[in-house]
Coordinates of C-alpha atoms in Angstrom, one line a residue:
R18 CA 0.0 0.0 0.0
L19 CA 2.8 2.4 0.8
E20 CA 4.4 2.0 -2.6
E21 CA 1.1 2.5 -4.3
A22 CA 0.4 5.7 -2.4
A23 CA 3.9 7.0 -3.0
A24 CA 3.6 6.2 -6.8
A25 CA 0.3 8.1 -6.9
V26 CA 2.2 11.3 -6.1
G27 CA 5.3 10.6 -8.1
L28 CA 7.5 9.1 -5.4
H29 CA 9.5 5.8 -5.4
L30 CA 10.4 3.5 -2.5
N31 CA 14.1 2.7 -2.5
S32 CA 14.2 -0.8 -0.9
E33 CA 18.0 -0.7 -0.4
K34 CA 17.7 2.4 1.8
T35 CA 14.4 1.6 3.5
Q36 CA 14.5 0.1 7.0
Y37 CA 11.8 -0.5 9.6
I38 CA 11.5 -1.0 13.3
S39 CA 8.8 -3.1 14.9
T40 CA 7.6 -3.5 18.5
C41 CA 6.2 -6.9 17.7
N42 CA 8.3 -10.0 18.3
D43 CA 7.4 -11.7 15.1
D44 CA 10.0 -12.6 12.5
L45 CA 7.9 -11.9 9.5
D46 CA 9.7 -10.2 6.6
I47 CA 8.2 -7.1 5.0
L48 CA 8.3 -7.3 1.2
T49 CA 8.0 -4.6 -1.4
A50 CA 5.8 -4.9 -4.4
G51 CA 8.9 -5.9 -6.3
G52 CA 9.6 -8.7 -3.9
D53 CA 12.6 -7.1 -2.1
V54 CA 12.8 -7.7 1.7
L55 CA 13.1 -4.6 3.8
D56 CA 15.8 -4.5 6.6
K57 CA 14.5 -4.7 10.1
V58 CA 16.5 -2.8 12.7
D59 CA 16.5 -2.5 16.5
D60 CA 17.1 1.2 16.6
F61 CA 17.5 4.2 14.2
K62 CA 18.1 7.9 14.3
Y63 CA 15.2 10.1 13.6
L64 CA 15.4 13.9 13.8
G65 CA 18.7 13.7 15.6
S66 CA 17.6 11.2 18.3
Y67 CA 17.8 7.4 18.6
I68 CA 14.2 6.1 18.8
A69 CA 14.5 2.9 20.8
D70 CA 17.5 3.5 23.0
S71 CA 17.6 6.7 25.0
E72 CA 20.8 5.5 26.8
R73 CA 22.6 5.3 23.4
D74 CA 21.2 8.7 22.5
F75 CA 22.5 10.3 25.7
K76 CA 25.9 8.7 25.2
V77 CA 26.2 10.1 21.7
R78 CA 25.2 13.6 22.9
K79 CA 27.6 13.4 25.9
D80 CA 30.5 12.4 23.6
K81 CA 29.7 15.3 21.3
A82 CA 29.7 17.7 24.3
W83 CA 33.0 16.4 25.5
G84 CA 34.4 16.8 22.0
A85 CA 33.3 20.4 21.9
L86 CA 34.7 21.0 25.4
N87 CA 38.1 19.6 24.5
Q88 CA 38.3 21.7 21.4
M89 CA 38.1 24.8 23.6
Q90 CA 41.3 24.2 25.6
K91 CA 43.0 27.4 24.2
I92 CA 40.0 29.4 25.4
W93 CA 40.0 27.9 28.9
G94 CA 43.7 28.8 29.3
S95 CA 43.3 32.3 27.8
S96 CA 43.1 35.6 29.6
M97 CA 39.5 36.0 28.3
M98 CA 37.0 37.2 30.9
K99 CA 35.3 34.3 32.8
S100 CA 31.8 35.5 31.8
T101 CA 32.8 35.3 28.1
K102 CA 34.1 31.8 28.7
V103 CA 30.8 30.7 30.3
R104 CA 28.8 32.2 27.4
L105 CA 31.0 30.2 24.9
F106 CA 30.5 27.1 27.0
L107 CA 26.7 27.5 27.0
A108 CA 26.7 28.2 23.3
T109 CA 28.8 25.2 22.2
V110 CA 29.1 22.4 24.8
E111 CA 25.6 22.6 26.4
T112 CA 24.0 22.9 22.9
N113 CA 25.4 19.4 22.1
L114 CA 23.6 17.9 25.1
Y115 CA 20.1 19.4 24.5
Q116 CA 19.7 20.2 20.8
K117 CA 18.3 17.9 18.3
Q118 CA 20.6 17.5 15.3

């Protein structure tokens, strides 16, 4: 049905790139109209967040925040005002923890 609806508006389902996630424990394969089997995955990224595993999502965000923090070593050791350093921290490091990417 999905392929038919997509074709009606000029879209095409790419079975090589299409994956699905299911909350059911069945092992049924989902076939396209062309007979291709779609890949079933346990988790995937949607709008910057992992859908099924919030722990994984937090770890990725935390790693990005640490990476941003470590890139700022010259700033932390500089003579820049502390208030400016805090503003830079909030704009770069904290953003990686809370912002959807």
